[in-house]
Every structure is written in structure tokens, then in C-alpha cells.
Amino acid sequence: MIQAGLIVRRARVINIGSIRRNYSTTSLLRLSESISSSRRIKWVKLFSTFSSSNCTLGVKIILPRILTRKCDEKGNITTKKSPSPSPDPISLVSKGSFSAQPHVIFQNTFSSTANGESASNSENSDAIHPISKNQAKLLERTETLLSDDFPAGTLTVSQLIDVSNCIFLWINTGEHRYLGAKQAELLIKRLILERGGGKSLGEIDNENTMVEWDMLKFEKFVIYINSLYHGQDFTEKILSIVSFFEKEYISSTKTTTSLLDCRNLLEVPYKSIISTLCKRRTGHAAATAEQVLHRFETRLSSSSRNKYDNVNIAPYLHSNPPTVPTYNNVISCWFYSNSDNYPRHYEPNYFHDTNPASNILYQMLHLYNLDPENMERIRPDYGSFNMAIASLSELQKNGNGFRSHQAIGKTCFDHLSTMIQFYKDGYEDCAPDYKIFLKVLNALELDRRRGNWSLARKVLEEMLHLSGTVDSNVYWTETMHQDASEKRDNKWKNVNVFPRTKDFNIILAMIANADVVDQEKLDYATNLVVLMEHLVKKERSGYDNESFSNRIVQFEGHGNSYNCKPDIFTYNTLISIAANAGRPEVAEETLKKMAKKSAAGDFSVKPDKTTFNTVISAWARSKTHSSGDKAAGVIHLMQKMADEGDESVRPDRISLTSVMNSLISSAKRSRNAPLQAEDIIQRMEQSKDSHLQPDTVTYTSLIKCWGQKGGLKAAERAEKIIDTLHKRYDDGYIECKPDSYAYNVALDTIAKSGVGDAAERAEAVLNRMKNLFNSGKTDLAPTTESFATVMNALARSGNPESGVKAEELLQTMHNLQNEGISNVEPNTIAYTTCIMAWRNSGHKDAGKRASFLLQKMEAYYDEGLHDLRPNVITYTNVMEAWISSGQHDSFERVKAILDHMIHRSKTVDSECAPTTICFNVALKAIRLSSEPMKDQKAQILFDRMKEMHESGDVKVKPSIQTYNAFFSACALTEGSPERRRAAFSIAINALLELQKKSNMHADSYTWPAVWKLCENLLDAEKDISWINRVFEYTVKSGAINELLFNNIRRFLPKEYLKKKIKTEKDVYDLTVHDLPSEWTRNVTLGKQSKKNQKKGRRK
């Protein structure tokens, strides 16, 4: 005994390894056989030591000894044996045996169950503490109540009360919590078995009607296990009891044909279970309640087998089926549990939406739509829709979940639409209120998909319609409300959904933020503001026979302001919409309207600085000739109001910068625009107000303004403005800190200035950027755009060495990228611009270098670098580079690139498929090649193009430029007169084909190209029939202009032409104005002058 006690005490403090080292298997076996009076808990502790350490040896030796012994009242082990192997508690219940011996309980505690690691660890820690005397007595008391001595249906009232009290005590003892939960579960199942009479066990029907729901202490039990188990563990515990209910509360001997018969039978208290679970408001409680509800509905609709337990059951009727409040209870539980999405480990039985509340609502609608007559009991009401929309709104605000937020606003709108339709069908329980409309509007506003403004518009129109304000089917105009009283449906007059100012503002804000704001949206927004103003007037004067103002006051009794008067945000948003729609005059008219209202005493719409700046921005973006002057006028008005005492609208830096942006738009048409911008900058520099001092953005706008003008002055000013930025920053004006964007704008201005040394100037600025960056000024790091702009300047220069320099810059970008500078990564634009530099250089190696760069791009793209994806422009420039190189095999190279594009588009990248422009360039290559049979080469290419288009390739549709290029190529065909006439015949067939097309017409280049065919391929004397035919086509087109007339009279004999014109004058003394009007009806002729008359005369 001393040795045994020593072992047990040591087992508490030493690890399992030391026990296994110090005690052999024989010693442990002898220990378990010799101890007969040791306390049971010592055995349990010793066993737990082995079990928690996964010691198989300890389990094999100690566990059988514990299982074969029982304890007396003092907790000492007796020699009475219980059945072996030990049954599971659930098995005991199923067999009707509730002899819950201690070894059964502890076996389940220490076994590997589905309760999860955390629960298992807690149970282990539960078991290592001693059982108190009181709890030992409670355990013995429980064993007695669960023993085989009391068959199902035989417990007396006092015994039933004792079972109920034991459940209460196990839950509230506070000792061995998991043991208490298990014992309470067994006792609850004992009461269920008692009430059912053991039907699930195949015993004689012996129901005990004295068992009441309150005896189960189910609510306290749920509270108890809710604190112990989480997730799937909690769900399994509850569903275990529900399954026991379903197995026991059935009758194989009775047949139910009606609900009246069903009331006399046992019914699973599904709704009580659901209600109890929903009070917990946790995610796992909500998930469990949803599963129980689904089992309830599924069982009601089942006629053959229970899908959960494979139990054969008769058609199930229930006197108290689930109703709308039942579903709303589960939806509410999900909402208040802050579960915006289903837990990852939980898979719902049905799936319509990732949001649980919305998913249940969809399921209610689904079941109702399947059988509206019988499922009226679960037709969703206001609470269903409101809670689902609220849950979706919380999901959207919190940014949680896996679904796309672009669908949340649309889902809320769908729920509201269904709700309104139910209400219009006469379902009063779906009467909407203002709050639910506002939730949907806010959801649509927060939606990332900007196209939802149209849905918000429908929501607002429903609010107006349901509140009896205006018929939603009438499109709003300024006089739309005159007959509103006749169109109003009195059915909706009492619905409290009258829109407020913020509702209108939400719609206006969504329109302003739309991807495209056109005249239609502007008209709608304008009419919306007119409606708001109209409703305010109705509020003051009354509305039909019913006082509108009284209705407003009545609604305000709910604690909210129902005023829909336009405010400063309303008008500012309308101005922004007008600016986005390209209607600055509407923006300025709205500003004047606001100023007029504020002058009349309505200070709530007094224009603020945002109002003025938005109007200035509207003029800046209009790009009209007078935009600069208009923006300057608004600035002067701001300055005037400020001088009169209104400091709130004094022009600031944003105002003046916006004016400069308006000058950018007019710089190409107005010589003075850059000078006006310079004047603004000078005034800002001289201002003593720090808020008016120019910053980097202001100076950058000035560079842009010069860039629009172009020329040498623009290049010089761009360089000097950069110098000014550095000087002011060095002088302490921190708002003038130069950055990469300002340098890039300056580079672009220089590159497009058109001066001869633009490339050299741009290279100098880029080198300055690199030097400053290398000295530690990280804000001046050159970017991909910086290098691409300089390469563009080189491409524009046409210098023979421009290709070499551009490729050097490209290599520099790769070197910087390898050094870890990410903002200079070469991209498609950079490579294409470098290829363009080679194309324009005219270098003999231009084609080779361009092809090499193209191959690099394709290799990079094939490796996964999608920023270096060659596009059609890239391939076209490579083809042009081969043409400009003047190599003898240029056409073959161009044709090979075209074939490569077609093959690659089918196998690797569909985006590189050739277009019409590519074929036009190939025709150009034929024209400039040394091929003598140009007509045949051109015909083959032209036929291939038409064949591809007829096969469905819309990118290669022949254009008028294609026909012009074809004519020009055929015109240079060499060979005998017969060979040239054959080429002319091919070209004339193409001309006849062109004339038959109704959607394509000859342009100013077509007929000169045709007459070039005549000049090069025909003999004016011998081929007069062909010439007559072409002349008739030309005259019929009415497209003879000055250039074409000169070509014609240079080729045709004078007498022939005089006869056609019907004149005796020398044809070289005539101008295009002397021709018959039918010949020139489709061209625009300039004014006739003596200078024009002498044009074209033969010297």
C-alpha cells in the first residue's frame, strides 16, 4: 500500500517517461491488483497521466483495472465488476441502460472524440482534480436514476423531479464541468426516453405524460455547454439531443391523417429548441438553430426516410410547424452574433448567399414560391427583410467576408423589390418604412460598382410613389407635378417613406461618381433638384385636399426630419455632375442661382469655396476656346465677394490652379493663355497669404500650359520652371518641392516642342534627374515614363543615331531595375517607343534591331512578364522599321512578320492578331520594294485580307486606306505594255468593287491614286477607252479638287480635256472653279483669286 501510494503521488509530479523508466510492466500490474482500498480518484489521476501522454502501456495496464472496479460511498474501489468492454454513454441510452458508471464517464472523457483538441484538453484537465464528496454522491444518485432498475415510462413524479434536479445540480456544481455536461446530457435523454416510452428501442409503448418540457432544464443546459464548446463541437452536442427526440417521439403503431390526430401524439419541440438556441446569439448557436430548423422543414416535407438518421418514418405532421417568427428568430441570432458570413468549417444545408441572414431569407422565398398556398406560414415579413438587409449592410461596412462587395448593394435592392411587391399584392406585414429604404440606398452608395446609381434611382422613385408624392411611372419634367394628385394612388398615402434631403443627395452623389456622365444623367439630376424645390413649395402651400405640411409634421412626430429642401451639398453635387457631363454653362448657371437664393435670405445654399472651385474646374475641363476667360471671370467674382467682406470664398491655391488648368485647354487656340498663366503665377508668388503661394502642382500646370502651345519658348520655359521649383524649395517654400511628376511633364513638353534639339534637351533633363536621385533625393527617381518620353523625343528627331541612343536608354532601365529600383521597369510602351526610334532613324540596321527587340519582348512575355506584352503597334513599327531600312528583302521580312502575327495569335496571344493597318503597311512594303510584279503581290495580300474578314475576323476589314494602298502598289508595276495593262485591269476591278460598297466611299487620296494608275500603266493615245471609263467614274464622283485637276490635265491630251469641259480656253489657264459644278460638288473649294488662276500653269 505504501508503495502504491508512492507511485500515485509521484505520478502527479513526474512525467510519463520517468514512470516508465522507474516502474516496469510487472510492477504496474502488481500495483493495480494489490490496491483495493485506494481512492478511485487516485486511479483516475494515474490513468490520466498515461492517457494525456499517449502512453499505450499505461492505458493497457491501468484502464482495465479501473473498469473492473467500483467505489463505495466513501469513494473506495470495490471488487464488483461491470460489463467489459465499457459501453459509450450514447450506446447505453440507445439500449435503455442508464447505468452510468464512473468508468463510462471517464472513458468518454479521455477518449479521442470529435469534440476537438481544445475540448479534449479541457476535459483532461477537468479529470485530474479530485471529485468532492458532494459530487460523488451526485454521481451515485445519477447512477441510480439511470440504472436498469427503472425501465422507460416507469418513473414516478418524485423520481422525475429528482432527475430534473440532478440536471440542475450537474450544471451548477462548478466542478468537473465537462463531466457535468455529459451527465446532464444523459439525464435529459433519460427524460426524453421516459416521455416517449422507449419506442425507439422497440419496447412496449409506455409513455409517461408527467414529463414536462421545463423538467429538461434545456435552456440552462444550452447556456452551460455554450460556455464549454464552440463551433462544430457545440452543434454535435445539440443535434445529438435533437436526434434522440426524433427517434423517440415517433409511433410505428399509429397512423396520423390530420393535424387533429397529430396533436394527440408526441411532437419534437423543435421551436422550443430553436428559441432556446437563438437566445445565445453566438455564431455556433445560430448555425445549430439553422440546422434544427432545416431538419424540421425537411421532416415535414419528407415521406419516406429521415436523411439524418436513416430512420424509416411515416409522413410527418406537426401541430406547430415553423412560421415566420421562427425563421426571423434564427435570422436575428445570426445578425446579433456579428456573423457576416458563414464560418469556414460550416456548410449550410442550402446555399443562396454567403451572408447567413440573407441566405435564410432566400430559402424562405424559395420554399414559399414552390407552394405559396401551403407555405404561407413562412412568407417573409418586414422583420425578415429588414434583418437580412441590415446584416448585408454590416458586412459591407466591416469589409469582411469572401464575397465581392459589388453584389451587396444589388442583393439589398433585390430584397427590397420583393418586399415592395409583396406589399403591393396586399401583404400588409411587408409594409416598408423609411429606415429600410435608407439602408438600401446606403448599401448602393457604398457599392463599388458605380453602375448602381440606376438602382438607387428606382429606390427613390418607389419612395416617392409609395408616399403618394408622384407617380413613379411619369418621367420628371418641370411641369410634372401639376397633375400628380390625379395620378396618386391613395393606397400608399399613409406609408411613411417620404424621402429626405439626404436621400436625394445620395442619388446625386452616385450620378456624379458614375464612370460616364452624359446629358441624360445631367437632365435627370437637374429634374431631381427641381422636384426637391417643388416639394418644398408644396410643403408651404398644402398638397391637394390633404395638407402636405400636416403630413410632414405627422411624419416628424417619429423623431426624424422629413425636410427635402436642397442644401449646399445638393447644388454642389449638381455642379459637379454638370462639370463631368461637359456642360460648364449649366454649372455656372447653378452657381448664379445659389447666389440669388442666398441674397434673398436663404443662407443654407450660400456658395462656398467648393462651389466656386467646382465651377472653375468645369470650365477647365470643357476645353472650349473661352474656357480660360470664363474661369478667370469666376475668380474675379470670388475676389470681389472676398473684398466685400466674405472671406470664406477668397480664392485659394486650388482656385488659381484650376484657372491655370482651364488655360491649358485653350492654350492651343489662344496665344495669350501661357502668358495669362504666367501672370497668375506671378501674383501668387507676390501674395503675402501663405495659402495663395504656388506649389509644385501649380508650377506643373504652368508647364502643361506651355506644353500645349509648343515651340522653342515652351521648351525653354519648361527648363526654367524646373529651375524655379528648385530655387523656391531651397529658399524654404516646402510646398514647391520638385518631384518626378513635374520633371516628367517638363520632359513631355520638351519632347513635343518640335525644336531641332528637343532630344538633346530632354536627355539633359533626364540626366539631371538621375544625378539628383543618386545624390539622395528619392522624390526625383526617374520613372518608366521619364525614359519613354526621352526615347519619344529621339524618335521624333529623325536622327540616324536616335535608335542607338534609345536602345542605350532601354538598357539603362534594365540596369536600374536589376539594382532594385522598381519604378523604372521597362514596359510595352518603352520597348515600342525604342522600336519607333529605330524606325524613324532610317538606319540600315533599323529592321534587324527592331526585330531583335521584338524577340526579347516575346521571350519576356512568354516567361510571364505581362508588362512586356507586344501589341499590334509594336509589330507595325517593326514592319515600318524594315521598310525604312531600305534593305532588298524588306518586303519578305514584312510578310514574315505578318505571318508570324497570324500564327502567334492562334497559338500564344490572341491580342497580337494583325489588323487592317498591318495589311496596309504590308501593301506599302510592296509599293516600295524592288518587286516588278507588284500587282500580283498586292492582289495575293488583298485577297488574303478579304478571306480573313469573311471568315469572321473583324480586325482586318479592308478600309478606304487599304484600297488606296492597293492602287498605289499596282501603279508601280513594271514590265511590258501588256503586263502593265493587266495590272491596270486588276486595279480597276478593285475600283468597281469599292464603288459597290454602300458603307465606304472614295476620299481625297483615292482618285489621285487611280489617275496615277492611268499615268503609269496606260498610253494616253492607245488606251483611250480605259481612260474614258475612268474619266466618267471621276466626274460622277464629284470629287475633283485642285490637286486632282492638275493630275488629270497633266496626263490627258489638251484637246480631249477641252472637249470634255466644253471650252475653247487653254486647259492650263483654267482653275477648278471653271469646271462644271457636278464635277466638284463633293469637295470644298477655296476663294478664287488671280494667284489661284495662275496655279498649275505650264511654264
Short mmCIF file of N, CA and C in Angstrom, two decimals, residues 540-642:
data_model
loop_
_atom_site.label_atom_id
_atom_site.label_comp_id
_atom_site.label_asym_id
_atom_site.label_seq_id
_atom_site.Cartn_x
_atom_site.Cartn_y
_atom_site.Cartn_z
N ARG A 540 -45.20 74.20 -48.13
CA ARG A 540 -45.63 75.50 -47.62
C ARG A 540 -47.08 75.81 -47.99
N SER A 541 -47.52 75.36 -49.18
CA SER A 541 -48.84 75.75 -49.67
C SER A 541 -49.91 74.69 -49.49
N GLY A 542 -49.55 73.48 -49.09
CA GLY A 542 -50.52 72.40 -48.96
C GLY A 542 -50.50 71.52 -50.18
N TYR A 543 -50.98 70.30 -50.04
CA TYR A 543 -50.91 69.31 -51.12
C TYR A 543 -52.28 68.70 -51.32
N ASP A 544 -52.92 69.04 -52.40
CA ASP A 544 -54.26 68.57 -52.71
C ASP A 544 -55.21 68.94 -51.56
N ASN A 545 -56.15 68.04 -51.29
CA ASN A 545 -57.09 68.29 -50.22
C ASN A 545 -56.47 68.07 -48.86
N GLU A 546 -55.46 67.27 -48.82
CA GLU A 546 -54.77 66.99 -47.56
C GLU A 546 -53.58 67.93 -47.44
N SER A 547 -53.45 68.54 -46.30
CA SER A 547 -52.34 69.48 -46.11
C SER A 547 -51.02 68.72 -46.13
N PHE A 548 -50.22 69.08 -47.10
CA PHE A 548 -48.92 68.41 -47.21
C PHE A 548 -48.05 68.69 -46.00
N SER A 549 -48.14 69.94 -45.52
CA SER A 549 -47.34 70.31 -44.35
C SER A 549 -47.79 69.52 -43.13
N ASN A 550 -49.10 69.22 -43.03
CA ASN A 550 -49.56 68.42 -41.91
C ASN A 550 -48.99 67.01 -41.98
N ARG A 551 -48.89 66.49 -43.20
CA ARG A 551 -48.29 65.16 -43.36
C ARG A 551 -46.84 65.18 -42.93
N ILE A 552 -46.16 66.25 -43.28
CA ILE A 552 -44.75 66.35 -42.88
C ILE A 552 -44.64 66.39 -41.37
N VAL A 553 -45.49 67.21 -40.74
CA VAL A 553 -45.45 67.32 -39.28
C VAL A 553 -45.78 65.97 -38.64
N GLN A 554 -46.76 65.28 -39.27
CA GLN A 554 -47.13 63.97 -38.73
C GLN A 554 -45.96 63.00 -38.80
N PHE A 555 -45.24 63.02 -39.91
CA PHE A 555 -44.08 62.14 -40.04
C PHE A 555 -42.97 62.55 -39.07
N GLU A 556 -42.83 63.86 -38.85
CA GLU A 556 -41.76 64.32 -37.97
C GLU A 556 -41.99 63.87 -36.54
N GLY A 557 -43.24 63.48 -36.23
CA GLY A 557 -43.52 63.01 -34.89
C GLY A 557 -42.76 61.74 -34.56
N HIS A 558 -42.21 61.08 -35.58
CA HIS A 558 -41.43 59.86 -35.34
C HIS A 558 -40.01 60.18 -34.91
N GLY A 559 -39.65 61.43 -34.87
CA GLY A 559 -38.33 61.80 -34.38
C GLY A 559 -37.33 62.09 -35.45
N ASN A 560 -37.74 62.15 -36.72
CA ASN A 560 -36.81 62.41 -37.81
C ASN A 560 -37.25 63.66 -38.57
N SER A 561 -36.30 64.32 -39.22
CA SER A 561 -36.62 65.47 -40.06
C SER A 561 -36.94 64.98 -41.45
N TYR A 562 -38.10 65.35 -41.96
CA TYR A 562 -38.55 64.90 -43.27
C TYR A 562 -38.41 66.00 -44.30
N ASN A 563 -37.58 67.00 -44.02
CA ASN A 563 -37.39 68.11 -44.94
C ASN A 563 -36.59 67.64 -46.15
N CYS A 564 -37.06 67.96 -47.35
CA CYS A 564 -36.34 67.59 -48.56
C CYS A 564 -35.84 68.83 -49.29
N LYS A 565 -35.61 69.89 -48.58
CA LYS A 565 -35.14 71.14 -49.18
C LYS A 565 -33.69 70.97 -49.66
N PRO A 566 -33.39 71.38 -50.88
CA PRO A 566 -32.00 71.29 -51.37
C PRO A 566 -31.06 72.09 -50.48
N ASP A 567 -29.90 71.51 -50.20
CA ASP A 567 -28.90 72.20 -49.38
C ASP A 567 -27.66 72.47 -50.21
N ILE A 568 -26.62 72.94 -49.55
CA ILE A 568 -25.39 73.31 -50.26
C ILE A 568 -24.78 72.09 -50.93
N PHE A 569 -24.88 70.91 -50.29
CA PHE A 569 -24.33 69.69 -50.89
C PHE A 569 -25.10 69.33 -52.16
N THR A 570 -26.42 69.54 -52.14
CA THR A 570 -27.24 69.24 -53.32
C THR A 570 -26.77 70.01 -54.54
N TYR A 571 -26.64 71.35 -54.37
CA TYR A 571 -26.27 72.18 -55.51
C TYR A 571 -24.81 71.95 -55.91
N ASN A 572 -23.93 71.75 -54.95
CA ASN A 572 -22.52 71.48 -55.30
C ASN A 572 -22.39 70.19 -56.09
N THR A 573 -23.18 69.19 -55.72
CA THR A 573 -23.13 67.92 -56.46
C THR A 573 -23.69 68.09 -57.86
N LEU A 574 -24.76 68.89 -57.99
CA LEU A 574 -25.31 69.16 -59.32
C LEU A 574 -24.28 69.87 -60.20
N ILE A 575 -23.53 70.79 -59.62
CA ILE A 575 -22.47 71.47 -60.37
C ILE A 575 -21.40 70.47 -60.81
N SER A 576 -21.06 69.54 -59.91
CA SER A 576 -20.07 68.51 -60.26
C SER A 576 -20.56 67.62 -61.39
N ILE A 577 -21.85 67.29 -61.38
CA ILE A 577 -22.43 66.48 -62.46
C ILE A 577 -22.34 67.23 -63.78
N ALA A 578 -22.67 68.53 -63.75
CA ALA A 578 -22.58 69.34 -64.96
C ALA A 578 -21.15 69.39 -65.48
N ALA A 579 -20.18 69.50 -64.56
CA ALA A 579 -18.77 69.52 -64.97
C ALA A 579 -18.38 68.21 -65.61
N ASN A 580 -18.81 67.07 -65.02
CA ASN A 580 -18.48 65.76 -65.58
C ASN A 580 -19.16 65.51 -66.92
N ALA A 581 -20.31 66.16 -67.13
CA ALA A 581 -21.04 66.00 -68.38
C ALA A 581 -20.54 66.95 -69.46
N GLY A 582 -19.55 67.78 -69.15
CA GLY A 582 -19.03 68.72 -70.13
C GLY A 582 -19.95 69.90 -70.38
N ARG A 583 -20.72 70.29 -69.37
CA ARG A 583 -21.62 71.42 -69.50
C ARG A 583 -21.28 72.50 -68.47
N PRO A 584 -20.19 73.22 -68.67
CA PRO A 584 -19.79 74.23 -67.69
C PRO A 584 -20.79 75.37 -67.57
N GLU A 585 -21.52 75.65 -68.66
CA GLU A 585 -22.50 76.74 -68.58
C GLU A 585 -23.62 76.42 -67.61
N VAL A 586 -24.00 75.11 -67.51
CA VAL A 586 -25.01 74.69 -66.53
C VAL A 586 -24.45 74.84 -65.13
N ALA A 587 -23.18 74.50 -64.94
CA ALA A 587 -22.54 74.64 -63.63
C ALA A 587 -22.54 76.11 -63.19
N GLU A 588 -22.18 77.01 -64.10
CA GLU A 588 -22.15 78.42 -63.75
C GLU A 588 -23.56 78.97 -63.51
N GLU A 589 -24.54 78.50 -64.26
CA GLU A 589 -25.93 78.95 -64.05
C GLU A 589 -26.42 78.51 -62.67
N THR A 590 -26.03 77.30 -62.24
CA THR A 590 -26.40 76.83 -60.91
C THR A 590 -25.74 77.68 -59.84
N LEU A 591 -24.50 78.08 -60.07
CA LEU A 591 -23.81 78.97 -59.13
C LEU A 591 -24.57 80.30 -58.99
N LYS A 592 -25.00 80.87 -60.09
CA LYS A 592 -25.74 82.12 -60.05
C LYS A 592 -27.07 81.94 -59.31
N LYS A 593 -27.70 80.80 -59.51
CA LYS A 593 -28.95 80.51 -58.84
C LYS A 593 -28.75 80.44 -57.33
N MET A 594 -27.65 79.80 -56.90
CA MET A 594 -27.35 79.72 -55.48
C MET A 594 -27.08 81.11 -54.90
N ALA A 595 -26.33 81.92 -55.65
CA ALA A 595 -26.04 83.28 -55.18
C ALA A 595 -27.32 84.10 -55.05
N LYS A 596 -28.25 83.92 -55.97
CA LYS A 596 -29.52 84.66 -55.93
C LYS A 596 -30.34 84.23 -54.71
N LYS A 597 -30.39 82.93 -54.44
CA LYS A 597 -31.14 82.44 -53.28
C LYS A 597 -30.54 82.94 -51.97
N SER A 598 -29.22 82.93 -51.89
CA SER A 598 -28.58 83.40 -50.65
C SER A 598 -28.78 84.89 -50.47
N ALA A 599 -28.81 85.65 -51.58
CA ALA A 599 -29.06 87.08 -51.48
C ALA A 599 -30.48 87.36 -51.02
N ALA A 600 -31.41 86.42 -51.30
CA ALA A 600 -32.80 86.59 -50.87
C ALA A 600 -33.02 86.12 -49.44
N GLY A 601 -31.97 85.67 -48.78
CA GLY A 601 -32.08 85.30 -47.38
C GLY A 601 -31.92 83.82 -47.09
N ASP A 602 -31.79 82.99 -48.11
CA ASP A 602 -31.60 81.55 -47.88
C ASP A 602 -30.10 81.26 -47.78
N PHE A 603 -29.56 81.42 -46.59
CA PHE A 603 -28.11 81.30 -46.40
C PHE A 603 -27.66 79.84 -46.38
N SER A 604 -28.62 78.90 -46.35
CA SER A 604 -28.24 77.48 -46.34
C SER A 604 -27.64 77.04 -47.66
N VAL A 605 -27.89 77.81 -48.73
CA VAL A 605 -27.34 77.44 -50.04
C VAL A 605 -26.36 78.52 -50.52
N LYS A 606 -25.79 79.24 -49.61
CA LYS A 606 -24.81 80.27 -49.97
C LYS A 606 -23.57 79.59 -50.57
N PRO A 607 -23.15 79.99 -51.77
CA PRO A 607 -21.99 79.34 -52.40
C PRO A 607 -20.76 79.40 -51.51
N ASP A 608 -20.05 78.30 -51.43
CA ASP A 608 -18.80 78.27 -50.68
C ASP A 608 -17.64 78.09 -51.64
N LYS A 609 -16.48 77.95 -51.07
CA LYS A 609 -15.29 77.85 -51.90
C LYS A 609 -15.33 76.61 -52.80
N THR A 610 -15.90 75.52 -52.28
CA THR A 610 -16.02 74.31 -53.09
C THR A 610 -16.90 74.56 -54.31
N THR A 611 -17.96 75.34 -54.13
CA THR A 611 -18.86 75.66 -55.25
C THR A 611 -18.10 76.36 -56.36
N PHE A 612 -17.38 77.42 -56.00
CA PHE A 612 -16.64 78.20 -57.00
C PHE A 612 -15.55 77.35 -57.66
N ASN A 613 -14.81 76.59 -56.86
CA ASN A 613 -13.72 75.79 -57.42
C ASN A 613 -14.25 74.72 -58.38
N THR A 614 -15.43 74.17 -58.09
CA THR A 614 -16.00 73.16 -58.98
C THR A 614 -16.41 73.78 -60.31
N VAL A 615 -16.96 75.01 -60.26
CA VAL A 615 -17.33 75.70 -61.49
C VAL A 615 -16.09 76.01 -62.31
N ILE A 616 -15.03 76.47 -61.65
CA ILE A 616 -13.78 76.74 -62.36
C ILE A 616 -13.25 75.46 -63.00
N SER A 617 -13.32 74.35 -62.24
CA SER A 617 -12.87 73.07 -62.78
C SER A 617 -13.71 72.65 -63.98
N ALA A 618 -15.01 72.96 -63.93
CA ALA A 618 -15.89 72.62 -65.06
C ALA A 618 -15.44 73.34 -66.32
N TRP A 619 -15.11 74.62 -66.21
CA TRP A 619 -14.62 75.36 -67.38
C TRP A 619 -13.25 74.84 -67.81
N ALA A 620 -12.41 74.47 -66.85
CA ALA A 620 -11.08 73.96 -67.19
C ALA A 620 -11.16 72.67 -68.00
N ARG A 621 -12.15 71.84 -67.69
CA ARG A 621 -12.29 70.55 -68.37
C ARG A 621 -13.07 70.64 -69.67
N SER A 622 -13.68 71.78 -69.93
CA SER A 622 -14.52 71.90 -71.13
C SER A 622 -13.71 71.99 -72.41
N LYS A 623 -12.47 72.50 -72.32
CA LYS A 623 -11.57 72.61 -73.47
C LYS A 623 -12.17 73.46 -74.60
N THR A 624 -12.95 74.46 -74.22
CA THR A 624 -13.50 75.38 -75.21
C THR A 624 -12.58 76.57 -75.38
N HIS A 625 -12.82 77.35 -76.42
CA HIS A 625 -11.95 78.49 -76.72
C HIS A 625 -11.98 79.54 -75.61
N SER A 626 -13.15 79.68 -74.98
CA SER A 626 -13.31 80.73 -73.96
C SER A 626 -13.21 80.21 -72.54
N SER A 627 -12.74 78.98 -72.38
CA SER A 627 -12.72 78.39 -71.03
C SER A 627 -11.83 79.17 -70.08
N GLY A 628 -10.68 79.66 -70.58
CA GLY A 628 -9.79 80.43 -69.72
C GLY A 628 -10.43 81.71 -69.24
N ASP A 629 -11.08 82.43 -70.14
CA ASP A 629 -11.73 83.68 -69.77
C ASP A 629 -12.88 83.44 -68.80
N LYS A 630 -13.65 82.39 -69.04
CA LYS A 630 -14.77 82.09 -68.15
C LYS A 630 -14.28 81.75 -66.74
N ALA A 631 -13.21 80.94 -66.66
CA ALA A 631 -12.67 80.58 -65.36
C ALA A 631 -12.12 81.82 -64.65
N ALA A 632 -11.48 82.70 -65.40
CA ALA A 632 -10.96 83.94 -64.81
C ALA A 632 -12.09 84.81 -64.29
N GLY A 633 -13.24 84.79 -65.00
CA GLY A 633 -14.39 85.55 -64.53
C GLY A 633 -14.90 85.05 -63.20
N VAL A 634 -14.90 83.74 -62.99
CA VAL A 634 -15.34 83.19 -61.71
C VAL A 634 -14.37 83.59 -60.61
N ILE A 635 -13.08 83.60 -60.94
CA ILE A 635 -12.08 84.02 -59.95
C ILE A 635 -12.31 85.48 -59.54
N HIS A 636 -12.59 86.31 -60.51
CA HIS A 636 -12.83 87.72 -60.21
C HIS A 636 -14.05 87.89 -59.32
N LEU A 637 -15.09 87.06 -59.56
CA LEU A 637 -16.28 87.12 -58.70
C LEU A 637 -15.93 86.71 -57.28
N MET A 638 -15.12 85.67 -57.13
CA MET A 638 -14.69 85.25 -55.80
C MET A 638 -13.92 86.37 -55.10
N GLN A 639 -13.02 87.00 -55.86
CA GLN A 639 -12.21 88.07 -55.28
C GLN A 639 -13.09 89.26 -54.88
N LYS A 640 -14.09 89.55 -55.70
CA LYS A 640 -14.99 90.66 -55.39
C LYS A 640 -15.77 90.39 -54.11
N MET A 641 -16.30 89.16 -53.97
CA MET A 641 -17.05 88.82 -52.77
C MET A 641 -16.15 88.85 -51.54
N ALA A 642 -14.89 88.44 -51.71
CA ALA A 642 -13.96 88.47 -50.59
C ALA A 642 -13.64 89.91 -50.19
#
